[in-house]
Tab-separated table of N, CA and C and ligand atoms in Angstrom:
chain	number	residue	atom	x	y	z
A	1	MET	N	0.846	-1.190	0.000
A	1	MET	CA	0.000	0.000	0.000
A	1	MET	C	0.882	1.242	0.000
A	2	SER	N	0.671	2.128	-0.940
A	2	SER	CA	1.492	3.331	-0.954
A	2	SER	C	0.919	4.353	0.020
A	3	GLY	N	1.786	5.223	0.503
A	3	GLY	CA	1.345	6.314	1.356
A	3	GLY	C	1.254	5.949	2.823
A	4	VAL	N	1.468	4.681	3.168
A	4	VAL	CA	1.416	4.292	4.580
A	4	VAL	C	2.823	4.363	5.155
A	5	ARG	N	3.002	5.143	6.198
A	5	ARG	CA	4.325	5.327	6.782
A	5	ARG	C	4.385	4.538	8.082
A	6	VAL	N	5.277	3.583	8.131
A	6	VAL	CA	5.401	2.750	9.322
A	6	VAL	C	6.293	3.457	10.327
A	7	VAL	N	5.786	3.629	11.526
A	7	VAL	CA	6.626	4.190	12.584
A	7	VAL	C	6.557	3.280	13.795
A	8	GLY	N	7.631	3.295	14.544
A	8	GLY	CA	7.661	2.578	15.811
A	8	GLY	C	7.666	3.584	16.948
A	9	ARG	N	7.425	3.097	18.118
A	9	ARG	CA	7.410	3.955	19.309
A	9	ARG	C	8.485	3.429	20.236
A	10	TYR	N	9.391	4.289	20.628
A	10	TYR	CA	10.566	3.851	21.389
A	10	TYR	C	10.714	4.715	22.641
A	11	SER	N	10.944	4.054	23.758
A	11	SER	CA	11.111	4.765	25.028
A	11	SER	C	12.491	4.476	25.588
A	12	PHE	N	13.137	5.518	26.021
A	12	PHE	CA	14.472	5.380	26.604
A	12	PHE	C	14.741	6.606	27.464
A	13	ILE	N	15.863	6.567	28.171
A	13	ILE	CA	16.270	7.723	28.977
A	13	ILE	C	17.234	8.548	28.131
A	14	LEU	N	16.901	9.799	27.921
A	14	LEU	CA	17.759	10.674	27.106
A	14	LEU	C	18.222	11.836	27.974
A	15	ASN	N	19.517	11.905	28.172
A	15	ASN	CA	20.097	12.963	29.009
A	15	ASN	C	19.370	13.077	30.355
A	16	GLY	N	19.110	11.905	30.933
A	16	GLY	CA	18.523	11.838	32.270
A	16	GLY	C	17.014	11.911	32.313
A	17	ARG	N	16.356	12.100	31.162
A	17	ARG	CA	14.893	12.232	31.170
A	17	ARG	C	14.220	11.104	30.399
A	18	PRO	N	13.159	10.520	30.956
A	18	PRO	CA	12.404	9.527	30.198
A	18	PRO	C	11.859	10.164	28.918
A	19	THR	N	12.088	9.493	27.799
A	19	THR	CA	11.735	10.066	26.497
A	19	THR	C	11.057	8.995	25.654
A	20	THR	N	9.970	9.368	24.984
A	20	THR	CA	9.335	8.462	24.021
A	20	THR	C	9.282	9.177	22.682
A	21	VAL	N	9.674	8.447	21.646
A	21	VAL	CA	9.716	9.062	20.326
A	21	VAL	C	9.098	8.113	19.305
A	22	GLU	N	8.444	8.692	18.299
A	22	GLU	CA	7.944	7.886	17.191
A	22	GLU	C	8.879	8.092	16.011
A	23	ALA	N	9.357	6.994	15.461
A	23	ALA	CA	10.320	7.080	14.360
A	23	ALA	C	10.197	5.837	13.500
A	24	PRO	N	10.539	5.958	12.212
A	24	PRO	CA	10.590	4.754	11.377
A	24	PRO	C	11.594	3.772	11.974
A	25	PRO	N	11.278	2.485	11.993
A	25	PRO	CA	12.155	1.504	12.640
A	25	PRO	C	13.550	1.461	12.033
A	26	GLY	N	13.668	1.881	10.777
A	26	GLY	CA	14.989	1.860	10.152
A	26	GLY	C	15.829	3.079	10.461
A	27	TYR	N	15.262	4.030	11.217
A	27	TYR	CA	16.035	5.225	11.544
A	27	TYR	C	17.187	4.860	12.478
A	28	THR	N	18.291	5.533	12.271
A	28	THR	CA	19.380	5.394	13.238
A	28	THR	C	19.097	6.306	14.429
A	29	LEU	N	19.869	6.054	15.498
A	29	LEU	CA	19.776	6.945	16.654
A	29	LEU	C	20.183	8.358	16.234
A	30	LEU	N	21.193	8.475	15.387
A	30	LEU	CA	21.632	9.793	14.921
A	30	LEU	C	20.509	10.523	14.193
A	31	GLU	N	19.841	9.855	13.276
A	31	GLU	CA	18.730	10.485	12.552
A	31	GLU	C	17.620	10.895	13.519
A	32	THR	N	17.346	10.032	14.478
A	32	THR	CA	16.272	10.325	15.427
A	32	THR	C	16.629	11.534	16.283
A	33	LEU	N	17.875	11.562	16.768
A	33	LEU	CA	18.289	12.697	17.606
A	33	LEU	C	18.192	14.002	16.831
A	34	ARG	N	18.733	14.007	15.618
A	34	ARG	CA	18.842	15.261	14.874
A	34	ARG	C	17.522	15.665	14.210
A	35	GLN	N	16.854	14.708	13.580
A	35	GLN	CA	15.709	15.071	12.742
A	35	GLN	C	14.386	15.083	13.495
A	36	ILE	N	14.274	14.229	14.501
A	36	ILE	CA	12.989	14.157	15.209
A	36	ILE	C	13.056	14.901	16.545
A	37	LEU	N	14.146	14.697	17.276
A	37	LEU	CA	14.258	15.337	18.597
A	37	LEU	C	14.959	16.698	18.522
A	38	HIS	N	15.507	17.037	17.343
A	38	HIS	CA	16.154	18.337	17.131
A	38	HIS	C	17.303	18.591	18.098
A	39	LEU	N	17.965	17.526	18.480
A	39	LEU	CA	19.202	17.644	19.268
A	39	LEU	C	20.356	17.584	18.267
A	40	THR	N	20.805	18.737	17.832
A	40	THR	CA	21.748	18.790	16.719
A	40	THR	C	23.205	18.898	17.170
A	41	GLY	N	23.443	18.773	18.476
A	41	GLY	CA	24.833	18.764	18.942
A	41	GLY	C	25.593	17.564	18.422
A	42	THR	N	24.943	16.440	18.299
A	42	THR	CA	25.555	15.242	17.746
A	42	THR	C	25.644	15.399	16.233
A	43	LYS	N	26.850	15.278	15.699
A	43	LYS	CA	27.071	15.617	14.293
A	43	LYS	C	27.089	14.386	13.389
A	44	ASP	N	26.751	14.632	12.127
A	44	ASP	CA	26.811	13.589	11.098
A	44	ASP	C	27.984	13.908	10.180
A	45	GLY	N	29.093	13.205	10.408
A	45	GLY	CA	30.270	13.468	9.597
A	45	GLY	C	30.393	12.543	8.406
A	46	CYS	N	29.951	11.301	8.557
A	46	CYS	CA	30.177	10.327	7.480
A	46	CYS	C	29.022	9.341	7.323
A	47	SER	N	28.192	9.201	8.332
A	47	SER	CA	27.058	8.246	8.336
A	47	SER	C	27.501	6.799	8.196
A	48	SER	N	28.769	6.521	8.373
A	48	SER	CA	29.228	5.150	8.116
A	48	SER	C	30.232	4.613	9.145
A	49	GLY	N	30.306	5.244	10.308
A	49	GLY	CA	31.161	4.693	11.360
A	49	GLY	C	32.636	5.015	11.235
A	50	ASP	N	32.968	5.992	10.399
A	50	ASP	CA	34.390	6.247	10.139
A	50	ASP	C	34.969	7.498	10.794
A	51	CYS	N	34.137	8.379	11.360
A	51	CYS	CA	34.694	9.673	11.804
A	51	CYS	C	34.508	9.978	13.280
A	52	GLY	N	33.534	9.374	13.932
A	52	GLY	CA	33.321	9.597	15.361
A	52	GLY	C	32.536	10.849	15.716
A	53	ALA	N	32.151	11.646	14.723
A	53	ALA	CA	31.434	12.899	15.025
A	53	ALA	C	30.082	12.645	15.688
A	54	CYS	N	29.535	11.460	15.487
A	54	CYS	CA	28.189	11.140	15.975
A	54	CYS	C	28.202	10.395	17.307
A	55	THR	N	29.359	10.375	17.979
A	55	THR	CA	29.490	9.548	19.190
A	55	THR	C	28.537	10.016	20.300
A	56	VAL	N	27.844	9.065	20.897
A	56	VAL	CA	27.014	9.310	22.079
A	56	VAL	C	27.318	8.213	23.086
A	57	LEU	N	26.857	8.421	24.322
A	57	LEU	CA	26.967	7.364	25.325
A	57	LEU	C	25.695	6.529	25.293
A	58	LEU	N	25.864	5.214	25.236
A	58	LEU	CA	24.738	4.285	25.358
A	58	LEU	C	25.043	3.413	26.567
A	59	ASP	N	24.224	3.572	27.618
A	59	ASP	CA	24.514	2.919	28.909
A	59	ASP	C	25.955	3.202	29.336
A	60	GLY	N	26.386	4.431	29.120
A	60	GLY	CA	27.701	4.882	29.602
A	60	GLY	C	28.867	4.557	28.696
A	61	LYS	N	28.626	3.829	27.617
A	61	LYS	CA	29.730	3.472	26.712
A	61	LYS	C	29.608	4.249	25.400
A	62	ALA	N	30.739	4.622	24.823
A	62	ALA	CA	30.728	5.397	23.580
A	62	ALA	C	30.319	4.501	22.418
A	63	VAL	N	29.340	4.972	21.646
A	63	VAL	CA	28.920	4.250	20.428
A	63	VAL	C	28.739	5.256	19.303
A	64	HIS	N	28.807	4.765	18.081
A	64	HIS	CA	28.505	5.595	16.921
A	64	HIS	C	26.988	5.591	16.721
A	65	SER	N	26.377	6.748	16.895
A	65	SER	CA	24.914	6.778	16.752
A	65	SER	C	24.479	6.598	15.304
A	66	CYS	N	25.407	6.780	14.355
A	66	CYS	CA	25.047	6.554	12.947
A	66	CYS	C	24.943	5.070	12.622
A	67	LEU	N	25.509	4.236	13.496
A	67	LEU	CA	25.449	2.781	13.271
A	67	LEU	C	24.503	2.090	14.252
A	68	THR	N	23.793	2.876	15.057
A	68	THR	CA	22.904	2.325	16.079
A	68	THR	C	21.467	2.602	15.669
A	69	LEU	N	20.669	1.570	15.513
A	69	LEU	CA	19.260	1.780	15.161
A	69	LEU	C	18.493	2.274	16.376
A	70	ILE	N	17.498	3.103	16.125
A	70	ILE	CA	16.691	3.611	17.238
A	70	ILE	C	16.062	2.444	18.007
A	71	SER	N	15.719	1.375	17.319
A	71	SER	CA	15.114	0.225	18.006
A	71	SER	C	16.071	-0.406	19.014
A	72	GLN	N	17.371	-0.206	18.827
A	72	GLN	CA	18.355	-0.800	19.742
A	72	GLN	C	18.469	-0.042	21.070
A	73	VAL	N	17.904	1.151	21.166
A	73	VAL	CA	18.066	1.917	22.401
A	73	VAL	C	16.847	1.798	23.318
A	74	GLU	N	15.833	1.051	22.877
A	74	GLU	CA	14.637	0.867	23.698
A	74	GLU	C	15.032	0.440	25.120
A	75	GLY	N	14.543	1.195	26.110
A	75	GLY	CA	14.772	0.854	27.519
A	75	GLY	C	16.172	1.165	28.024
A	76	ARG	N	16.977	1.796	27.204
A	76	ARG	CA	18.368	2.035	27.597
A	76	ARG	C	18.602	3.527	27.881
A	77	GLU	N	19.851	3.844	28.213
A	77	GLU	CA	20.168	5.212	28.613
A	77	GLU	C	21.112	5.847	27.595
A	78	VAL	N	20.679	6.965	27.013
A	78	VAL	CA	21.466	7.661	26.000
A	78	VAL	C	21.885	9.026	26.553
A	79	THR	N	23.154	9.340	26.397
A	79	THR	CA	23.632	10.689	26.761
A	79	THR	C	24.292	11.299	25.538
A	80	THR	N	23.831	12.489	25.169
A	80	THR	CA	24.443	13.215	24.060
A	80	THR	C	25.306	14.337	24.632
A	81	VAL	N	25.979	15.048	23.732
A	81	VAL	CA	26.833	16.142	24.203
A	81	VAL	C	26.002	17.189	24.954
A	82	GLU	N	24.735	17.337	24.594
A	82	GLU	CA	23.892	18.296	25.318
A	82	GLU	C	23.773	17.909	26.792
A	83	GLY	N	23.811	16.615	27.047
A	83	GLY	CA	23.704	16.137	28.428
A	83	GLY	C	24.993	16.292	29.218
A	84	LEU	N	26.053	16.708	28.545
A	84	LEU	CA	27.345	16.888	29.218
A	84	LEU	C	27.676	18.373	29.396
A	85	ALA	N	26.704	19.244	29.142
A	85	ALA	CA	26.950	20.688	29.275
A	85	ALA	C	27.476	20.994	30.675
A	86	GLY	N	28.535	21.788	30.730
A	86	GLY	CA	29.101	22.169	32.030
A	86	GLY	C	30.060	21.151	32.612
A	87	SER	N	30.270	20.026	31.929
A	87	SER	CA	31.166	19.001	32.472
A	87	SER	C	32.620	19.462	32.379
A	88	LYS	N	33.484	18.777	33.133
A	88	LYS	CA	34.901	19.183	33.111
A	88	LYS	C	35.515	18.913	31.739
A	89	VAL	N	35.022	17.921	31.022
A	89	VAL	CA	35.563	17.653	29.685
A	89	VAL	C	35.202	18.790	28.732
A	90	VAL	N	33.971	19.249	28.782
A	90	VAL	CA	33.562	20.373	27.936
A	90	VAL	C	34.401	21.606	28.264
A	91	LYS	N	34.576	21.869	29.551
A	91	LYS	CA	35.362	23.050	29.965
A	91	LYS	C	36.801	22.927	29.507
A	92	SER	N	37.378	21.737	29.625
A	92	SER	CA	38.794	21.584	29.257
A	92	SER	C	38.976	21.760	27.750
A	93	PHE	N	38.011	21.335	26.941
A	93	PHE	CA	38.113	21.558	25.495
A	93	PHE	C	38.059	23.061	25.191
A	94	ALA	N	37.166	23.767	25.852
A	94	ALA	CA	37.048	25.209	25.607
A	94	ALA	C	38.311	25.934	26.062
A	95	GLU	N	38.836	25.557	27.225
A	95	GLU	CA	39.972	26.295	27.790
A	95	GLU	C	41.297	25.941	27.122
A	96	SER	N	41.367	24.805	26.459
A	96	SER	CA	42.630	24.388	25.828
A	96	SER	C	42.757	24.847	24.382
A	97	GLY	N	41.747	25.503	23.859
A	97	GLY	CA	41.791	25.880	22.447
A	97	GLY	C	41.712	24.668	21.537
A	98	ALA	N	41.012	23.634	21.995
A	98	ALA	CA	40.924	22.393	21.223
A	98	ALA	C	39.799	22.426	20.197
A	99	VAL	N	39.117	23.555	20.091
A	99	VAL	CA	37.982	23.653	19.182
A	99	VAL	C	38.314	24.656	18.082
A	100	GLN	N	38.319	24.193	16.839
A	100	GLN	CA	38.477	25.144	15.727
A	100	GLN	C	37.137	25.249	14.988
A	101	CYS	N	36.910	24.444	13.945
A	101	CYS	CA	35.583	24.521	13.328
A	101	CYS	C	34.517	23.938	14.252
A	102	GLY	N	34.922	23.025	15.125
A	102	GLY	CA	34.013	22.488	16.129
A	102	GLY	C	33.193	21.292	15.690
A	103	TYR	N	33.314	20.889	14.421
A	103	TYR	CA	32.431	19.823	13.947
A	103	TYR	C	32.717	18.496	14.638
A	104	CYS	N	33.987	18.251	14.914
A	104	CYS	CA	34.363	16.979	15.549
A	104	CYS	C	34.187	17.006	17.058
A	105	THR	N	34.056	18.214	17.623
A	105	THR	CA	34.178	18.376	19.079
A	105	THR	C	33.160	17.575	19.892
A	106	PRO	N	31.875	17.577	19.534
A	106	PRO	CA	30.939	16.795	20.347
A	106	PRO	C	31.331	15.319	20.436
A	107	GLY	N	31.783	14.764	19.327
A	107	GLY	CA	32.187	13.355	19.338
A	107	GLY	C	33.394	13.122	20.226
A	108	PHE	N	34.370	14.038	20.161
A	108	PHE	CA	35.536	13.910	21.039
A	108	PHE	C	35.139	14.041	22.504
A	109	VAL	N	34.300	15.031	22.796
A	109	VAL	CA	33.893	15.253	24.192
A	109	VAL	C	33.219	14.001	24.755
A	110	VAL	N	32.330	13.417	23.975
A	110	VAL	CA	31.612	12.228	24.455
A	110	VAL	C	32.575	11.039	24.602
A	111	ALA	N	33.482	10.885	23.647
A	111	ALA	CA	34.433	9.768	23.725
A	111	ALA	C	35.357	9.917	24.930
A	112	VAL	N	35.786	11.152	25.212
A	112	VAL	CA	36.649	11.375	26.382
A	112	VAL	C	35.858	11.138	27.670
A	113	GLU	N	34.618	11.581	27.693
A	113	GLU	CA	33.777	11.342	28.871
A	113	GLU	C	33.658	9.840	29.148
A	114	ALA	N	33.429	9.059	28.094
A	114	ALA	CA	33.315	7.598	28.258
A	114	ALA	C	34.617	7.022	28.796
A	115	LEU	N	35.737	7.497	28.252
A	115	LEU	CA	37.031	6.998	28.709
A	115	LEU	C	37.239	7.304	30.189
A	116	LEU	N	36.992	8.557	30.588
A	116	LEU	CA	37.287	8.943	31.977
A	116	LEU	C	36.318	8.312	32.971
A	117	ARG	N	35.120	7.995	32.524
A	117	ARG	CA	34.208	7.256	33.428
A	117	ARG	C	34.733	5.854	33.683
A	118	ALA	N	35.319	5.248	32.651
A	118	ALA	CA	35.828	3.873	32.788
A	118	ALA	C	37.213	3.845	33.411
A	119	ASN	N	37.982	4.901	33.171
A	119	ASN	CA	39.389	4.934	33.604
A	119	ASN	C	39.755	6.393	33.886
A	120	PRO	N	39.612	6.832	35.142
A	120	PRO	CA	39.794	8.254	35.449
A	120	PRO	C	41.225	8.760	35.257
A	121	ASN	N	42.176	7.856	35.183
A	121	ASN	CA	43.569	8.302	35.051
A	121	ASN	C	44.294	7.537	33.940
A	122	PRO	N	43.837	7.687	32.709
A	122	PRO	CA	44.431	6.907	31.609
A	122	PRO	C	45.809	7.434	31.222
A	123	SER	N	46.619	6.538	30.688
A	123	SER	CA	47.901	6.965	30.118
A	123	SER	C	47.627	7.645	28.780
A	124	ILE	N	48.631	8.333	28.261
A	124	ILE	CA	48.447	9.011	26.977
A	124	ILE	C	48.189	7.989	25.867
A	125	GLU	N	48.801	6.810	25.995
A	125	GLU	CA	48.550	5.764	24.999
A	125	GLU	C	47.103	5.281	25.075
A	126	GLU	N	46.597	5.180	26.297
A	126	GLU	CA	45.190	4.762	26.449
A	126	GLU	C	44.251	5.834	25.886
A	127	VAL	N	44.621	7.095	26.062
A	127	VAL	CA	43.803	8.176	25.497
A	127	VAL	C	43.795	8.068	23.974
A	128	LYS	N	44.984	7.906	23.401
A	128	LYS	CA	45.063	7.819	21.933
A	128	LYS	C	44.266	6.629	21.411
A	129	GLU	N	44.329	5.526	22.113
A	129	GLU	CA	43.593	4.329	21.700
A	129	GLU	C	42.079	4.596	21.760
A	130	ALA	N	41.644	5.249	22.844
A	130	ALA	CA	40.205	5.509	23.013
A	130	ALA	C	39.691	6.474	21.952
A	131	LEU	N	40.574	7.345	21.443
A	131	LEU	CA	40.137	8.363	20.482
A	131	LEU	C	40.489	7.996	19.044
A	132	ARG	N	40.923	6.760	18.860
A	132	ARG	CA	41.367	6.326	17.530
A	132	ARG	C	40.271	6.487	16.465
A	133	GLY	N	39.019	6.327	16.866
A	133	GLY	CA	37.917	6.406	15.904
A	133	GLY	C	37.372	7.804	15.687
A	134	ASN	N	37.995	8.801	16.328
A	134	ASN	CA	37.511	10.175	16.182
A	134	ASN	C	38.491	10.972	15.323
A	135	LEU	N	37.979	11.562	14.257
A	135	LEU	CA	38.832	12.304	13.335
A	135	LEU	C	38.609	13.809	13.479
A	136	CYS	N	39.716	14.551	13.345
A	136	CYS	CA	39.641	16.015	13.337
A	136	CYS	C	40.471	16.520	12.172
A	137	ARG	N	39.865	17.378	11.361
A	137	ARG	CA	40.588	17.888	10.187
A	137	ARG	C	41.298	19.206	10.477
A	138	CYS	N	41.094	19.774	11.671
A	138	CYS	CA	41.600	21.132	11.916
A	138	CYS	C	42.778	21.209	12.868
A	139	THR	N	42.752	20.489	13.954
A	139	THR	CA	43.626	20.822	15.085
A	139	THR	C	44.978	20.133	15.063
A	140	GLY	N	45.127	19.077	14.273
A	140	GLY	CA	46.363	18.295	14.368
A	140	GLY	C	46.426	17.488	15.652
A	141	TYR	N	45.359	17.478	16.431
A	141	TYR	CA	45.181	16.640	17.627
A	141	TYR	C	45.979	17.111	18.845
A	142	VAL	N	46.954	18.004	18.681
A	142	VAL	CA	47.777	18.395	19.834
A	142	VAL	C	46.920	19.072	20.908
A	143	LYS	N	46.113	20.025	20.485
A	143	LYS	CA	45.269	20.736	21.453
A	143	LYS	C	44.206	19.816	22.054
A	144	ILE	N	43.770	18.860	21.265
A	144	ILE	CA	42.780	17.915	21.800
A	144	ILE	C	43.417	17.085	22.918
A	145	LEU	N	44.638	16.633	22.694
A	145	LEU	CA	45.322	15.871	23.758
A	145	LEU	C	45.586	16.776	24.966
A	146	ASP	N	45.891	18.054	24.733
A	146	ASP	CA	46.052	18.982	25.846
A	146	ASP	C	44.748	19.066	26.658
A	147	ALA	N	43.631	19.111	25.942
A	147	ALA	CA	42.332	19.202	26.634
A	147	ALA	C	42.082	17.958	27.480
A	148	VAL	N	42.432	16.803	26.931
A	148	VAL	CA	42.213	15.568	27.700
A	148	VAL	C	43.123	15.553	28.923
A	149	LYS	N	44.370	15.986	28.752
A	149	LYS	CA	45.282	16.037	29.917
A	149	LYS	C	44.732	16.967	30.985
A	150	MET	N	44.165	18.097	30.554
A	150	MET	CA	43.579	19.036	31.529
A	150	MET	C	42.413	18.383	32.265
A	151	ALA	N	41.565	17.669	31.525
A	151	ALA	CA	40.413	17.027	32.157
A	151	ALA	C	40.855	15.939	33.133
A	152	ILE	N	41.959	15.249	32.790
A	152	ILE	CA	42.452	14.195	33.682
A	152	ILE	C	42.990	14.799	34.979
A	153	SER	N	43.677	15.926	34.849
A	153	SER	CA	44.323	16.508	36.036
A	153	SER	C	43.373	17.357	36.865
A	154	ASP	N	42.172	17.572	36.355
A	154	ASP	CA	41.209	18.464	37.020
A	154	ASP	C	40.729	17.886	38.343
B	201	FES	S1	28.841	10.092	11.446
B	201	FES	FE1	29.014	8.309	12.648
B	201	FES	S2	31.095	7.757	12.581
B	201	FES	FE2	30.914	9.440	11.195
B	202	FES	S1	37.934	21.266	15.002
B	202	FES	FE1	37.369	21.115	12.888
B	202	FES	S2	37.250	18.965	12.496
B	202	FES	FE2	38.050	19.134	14.500
């Protein structure tokens, strides 16, 4: 039948608040966040798992929201960069000059948050490993590593 749009109803915790959204079952979490919930802090850099710009926390772990279907988050806890406003990681990125165009920044902030929740005092090698999937075309990564060091020492 043409003209019939199939949508599912999904409930989860988003940035600490119970949230229910109607979305096509094939939508990714990234599409749902940006297009339906209008949370545009999470960026779409590649839509294919290669850049890390879309990173969010799912039950506290960093995932690519472009590779996560909305149906997979039912009953789970999602944190986006909006939910990390005011955090020490956000502050350290701002204070270290780690933000140029800013497109990669939300993904880095979320990935660093996930790392520090799991390991509050990582080595620089552990930091590099945790951020391996996040790409930045502007900074050369030096300032980003400075920001992570600041967040670790905070
Ligand atoms: S947009 Fe998801 S990894 Fe690039
Ligand atoms: S600050 Fe521009 S891509 Fe990282």
